[in-house]
Amino acid sequence: MRKQWLRSIERLLKSRAMSLRQILIHPDPRLKKTCPPVAEVDDAIRKLADDMLETMYDAPGVGLAAPQIGVMKRIFVMDCDKEEPGLAPVVAINPEILWASDELGVYEEGCLSIPDIYEDVTRPKQIRLRYLDLDGKTQERELDDLWSTCAQHELDHLNGRLFIDYLSGIKRTMITNKMKKLKKELGRT
Ligand code: NI
């Protein structure tokens, strides 16, 4: 009886155990696609969110979207608490921007799929974000400054858009060539 119980606990722990996922590097066709919505928030989605958080913290980064690990679903995680405490971490499933401020903010953005490149991007300073949480409940949150920038950057990933798409064509080509070289050096195809 106890053995059986131990085995079931073991199985449970194993199924909840987090694992690091490989982060795709630009250019990759999966980073240019629009992801379909999550149909149901189930254990597989919760496990995916755990993996994404662990992968993001390990990188380390402040945000990660599912397509960056090759999972084509509308889900992202973020944690900007170090810079701006209060909210973290956020797991946003099927996120949508309900409102964006006219006021703009500029942040030097980076991306785990475009390592060691940082460029200024202008975006709305505040947004209202609606999403499903890990219980499948609808949440709405006002986000400011870095949190707002991060959420917009991650939501862009779900629509196949990268922060370098906001830069000039010349800059984008230069960065893309640098990343192609990096991928070659890393033996990534
Ligand atoms: Ni990114």
Tab-separated table of C-alpha atoms and ligand atoms in Angstrom:
chain	number	residue	atom	x	y	z
A	1	MET	CA	0.000	0.000	0.000
A	2	ARG	CA	2.723	2.445	1.062
A	3	LYS	CA	4.864	1.402	-1.912
A	4	GLN	CA	2.003	2.194	-4.238
A	5	TRP	CA	1.531	5.562	-2.556
A	6	LEU	CA	5.233	6.355	-2.872
A	7	ARG	CA	5.156	5.426	-6.528
A	8	SER	CA	2.223	7.735	-7.184
A	9	ILE	CA	3.982	10.594	-5.324
A	10	GLU	CA	7.078	9.925	-7.384
A	11	ARG	CA	5.073	10.087	-10.571
A	12	LEU	CA	3.428	13.318	-9.459
A	13	LEU	CA	6.779	14.931	-8.631
A	14	LYS	CA	8.231	13.802	-11.923
A	15	SER	CA	5.334	15.206	-13.893
A	16	ARG	CA	5.693	18.571	-12.111
A	17	ALA	CA	9.472	18.624	-12.379
A	18	MET	CA	10.588	21.609	-14.396
A	19	SER	CA	12.992	21.411	-17.239
A	20	LEU	CA	15.057	23.858	-19.208
A	21	ARG	CA	14.114	24.298	-22.856
A	22	GLN	CA	16.391	25.434	-25.643
A	23	ILE	CA	15.769	29.020	-26.727
A	24	LEU	CA	15.579	29.557	-30.492
A	25	ILE	CA	17.892	32.153	-31.978
A	26	HIS	CA	16.827	34.551	-34.730
A	27	PRO	CA	16.529	33.976	-37.680
A	28	ASP	CA	14.137	31.049	-37.326
A	29	PRO	CA	10.845	30.620	-39.211
A	30	ARG	CA	9.067	29.761	-35.936
A	31	LEU	CA	9.857	33.258	-34.626
A	32	LYS	CA	8.022	34.805	-37.591
A	33	LYS	CA	4.677	33.019	-37.213
A	34	THR	CA	1.406	34.014	-35.557
A	35	CYS	CA	0.574	31.546	-32.773
A	36	PRO	CA	-2.944	30.142	-32.330
A	37	PRO	CA	-4.727	30.603	-28.957
A	38	VAL	CA	-4.544	28.081	-26.110
A	39	ALA	CA	-7.804	26.077	-26.214
A	40	GLU	CA	-7.767	24.913	-22.591
A	41	VAL	CA	-5.650	25.735	-19.534
A	42	ASP	CA	-4.743	22.217	-18.407
A	43	ASP	CA	-1.793	20.480	-16.710
A	44	ALA	CA	0.196	20.433	-19.943
A	45	ILE	CA	-0.083	24.247	-20.146
A	46	ARG	CA	0.867	24.604	-16.449
A	47	LYS	CA	3.924	22.410	-17.053
A	48	LEU	CA	4.816	24.493	-20.110
A	49	ALA	CA	4.557	27.691	-18.005
A	50	ASP	CA	6.824	26.155	-15.305
A	51	ASP	CA	9.398	25.248	-17.959
A	52	MET	CA	9.192	28.701	-19.507
A	53	LEU	CA	9.722	30.438	-16.151
A	54	GLU	CA	12.666	28.210	-15.316
A	55	THR	CA	14.197	28.752	-18.764
A	56	MET	CA	13.669	32.536	-18.482
A	57	TYR	CA	15.251	32.784	-14.985
A	58	ASP	CA	18.129	30.546	-16.038
A	59	ALA	CA	18.935	32.613	-19.179
A	60	PRO	CA	18.544	35.104	-17.358
A	61	GLY	CA	15.814	37.268	-18.862
A	62	VAL	CA	12.709	39.240	-17.859
A	63	GLY	CA	10.347	37.743	-20.428
A	64	LEU	CA	9.889	34.677	-22.611
A	65	ALA	CA	7.216	33.758	-25.152
A	66	ALA	CA	6.294	30.161	-26.084
A	67	PRO	CA	7.411	30.394	-29.753
A	68	GLN	CA	10.917	31.220	-28.475
A	69	ILE	CA	11.128	27.603	-27.300
A	70	GLY	CA	9.406	26.351	-30.449
A	71	VAL	CA	5.947	25.966	-28.888
A	72	MET	CA	3.418	27.684	-31.129
A	73	LYS	CA	0.875	28.767	-28.510
A	74	ARG	CA	-0.297	32.147	-27.222
A	75	ILE	CA	1.431	32.186	-23.849
A	76	PHE	CA	4.214	34.270	-22.344
A	77	VAL	CA	5.879	34.679	-18.957
A	78	MET	CA	7.525	37.781	-17.498
A	79	ASP	CA	9.160	38.989	-14.319
A	80	CYS	CA	10.501	42.553	-14.161
A	81	ASP	CA	10.460	42.597	-10.352
A	82	LYS	CA	14.184	43.220	-10.009
A	83	GLU	CA	13.904	46.547	-11.829
A	84	GLU	CA	10.338	47.415	-10.822
A	85	PRO	CA	9.017	45.375	-7.864
A	86	GLY	CA	5.407	44.472	-7.282
A	87	LEU	CA	3.823	42.046	-9.706
A	88	ALA	CA	5.953	39.062	-10.485
A	89	PRO	CA	5.907	36.607	-12.027
A	90	VAL	CA	3.163	36.897	-14.632
A	91	VAL	CA	2.019	33.990	-16.795
A	92	ALA	CA	-0.229	35.367	-19.533
A	93	ILE	CA	-2.306	32.982	-21.658
A	94	ASN	CA	-4.146	34.298	-24.747
A	95	PRO	CA	-3.146	37.877	-23.843
A	96	GLU	CA	-4.695	40.916	-25.491
A	97	ILE	CA	-4.122	44.630	-25.125
A	98	LEU	CA	-7.421	46.326	-24.256
A	99	TRP	CA	-6.030	49.852	-24.114
A	100	ALA	CA	-2.746	51.614	-24.758
A	101	SER	CA	-1.781	55.130	-23.617
A	102	ASP	CA	-1.032	57.914	-26.088
A	103	GLU	CA	2.003	58.680	-23.972
A	104	LEU	CA	5.051	56.832	-25.215
A	105	GLY	CA	8.090	55.447	-23.437
A	106	VAL	CA	11.526	54.484	-24.719
A	107	TYR	CA	13.392	51.445	-23.420
A	108	GLU	CA	16.586	49.824	-24.491
A	109	GLU	CA	15.228	46.374	-25.349
A	110	GLY	CA	16.929	43.044	-25.680
A	111	CYS	CA	15.650	39.556	-26.491
A	112	LEU	CA	16.762	36.065	-25.465
A	113	SER	CA	16.412	35.051	-29.136
A	114	ILE	CA	18.749	37.896	-30.198
A	115	PRO	CA	21.518	37.611	-27.578
A	116	ASP	CA	23.686	40.608	-26.638
A	117	ILE	CA	21.895	43.104	-28.873
A	118	TYR	CA	20.243	46.105	-27.200
A	119	GLU	CA	18.414	48.899	-29.022
A	120	ASP	CA	15.964	51.665	-28.109
A	121	VAL	CA	12.326	50.921	-28.963
A	122	THR	CA	9.406	53.353	-28.530
A	123	ARG	CA	6.075	51.930	-27.333
A	124	PRO	CA	2.986	53.084	-25.403
A	125	LYS	CA	3.996	53.816	-21.790
A	126	GLN	CA	0.945	52.152	-20.254
A	127	ILE	CA	-1.363	49.358	-21.347
A	128	ARG	CA	-4.292	47.417	-19.972
A	129	LEU	CA	-3.670	43.701	-20.515
A	130	ARG	CA	-6.293	40.957	-20.395
A	131	TYR	CA	-5.224	37.313	-20.203
A	132	LEU	CA	-6.030	33.937	-18.685
A	133	ASP	CA	-4.037	32.865	-15.627
A	134	LEU	CA	-2.928	29.315	-14.789
A	135	ASP	CA	-6.380	28.571	-13.314
A	136	GLY	CA	-8.001	29.588	-16.599
A	137	LYS	CA	-9.438	32.727	-14.933
A	138	THR	CA	-9.569	36.042	-16.788
A	139	GLN	CA	-7.251	38.690	-15.360
A	140	GLU	CA	-6.954	42.357	-16.234
A	141	ARG	CA	-3.980	44.449	-15.277
A	142	GLU	CA	-2.712	47.966	-15.843
A	143	LEU	CA	0.975	47.814	-16.674
A	144	ASP	CA	3.425	50.732	-16.622
A	145	ASP	CA	6.915	51.417	-17.861
A	146	LEU	CA	9.137	48.323	-18.013
A	147	TRP	CA	6.240	45.921	-17.311
A	148	SER	CA	4.258	47.505	-20.128
A	149	THR	CA	7.226	47.381	-22.526
A	150	CYS	CA	7.963	43.779	-21.610
A	151	ALA	CA	4.341	42.661	-22.104
A	152	GLN	CA	4.192	44.388	-25.515
A	153	HIS	CA	7.520	42.843	-26.547
A	154	GLU	CA	6.330	39.348	-25.510
A	155	LEU	CA	2.905	39.757	-27.110
A	156	ASP	CA	4.670	40.767	-30.338
A	157	HIS	CA	6.449	37.372	-30.261
A	158	LEU	CA	3.039	35.649	-30.377
A	159	ASN	CA	2.370	37.549	-33.617
A	160	GLY	CA	5.750	36.748	-35.170
A	161	ARG	CA	7.179	40.203	-34.529
A	162	LEU	CA	10.614	40.885	-33.031
A	163	PHE	CA	11.887	44.119	-31.462
A	164	ILE	CA	14.367	44.525	-34.334
A	165	ASP	CA	11.362	44.900	-36.655
A	166	TYR	CA	10.997	48.401	-35.131
A	167	LEU	CA	14.515	49.363	-36.250
A	168	SER	CA	15.720	50.572	-39.632
A	169	GLY	CA	16.181	47.986	-42.392
A	170	ILE	CA	19.955	48.512	-42.370
A	171	LYS	CA	20.226	47.905	-38.617
A	172	ARG	CA	17.941	44.861	-38.839
A	173	THR	CA	20.041	43.317	-41.622
A	174	MET	CA	23.248	43.950	-39.677
A	175	ILE	CA	21.834	42.296	-36.549
A	176	THR	CA	20.403	39.365	-38.529
A	177	ASN	CA	23.803	38.746	-40.149
A	178	LYS	CA	25.444	38.819	-36.713
A	179	MET	CA	22.925	36.245	-35.452
A	180	LYS	CA	23.456	33.995	-38.485
A	181	LYS	CA	27.174	34.000	-37.695
A	182	LEU	CA	26.489	33.260	-34.023
A	183	LYS	CA	24.193	30.338	-34.921
A	184	LYS	CA	26.884	28.905	-37.169
A	185	GLU	CA	29.424	29.160	-34.357
A	186	LEU	CA	26.998	27.445	-31.963
A	187	GLY	CA	26.298	24.719	-34.502
A	188	ARG	CA	22.602	25.654	-34.656
A	189	THR	CA	20.763	25.351	-37.935
B	1	NI	NI	12.069	38.654	-27.041
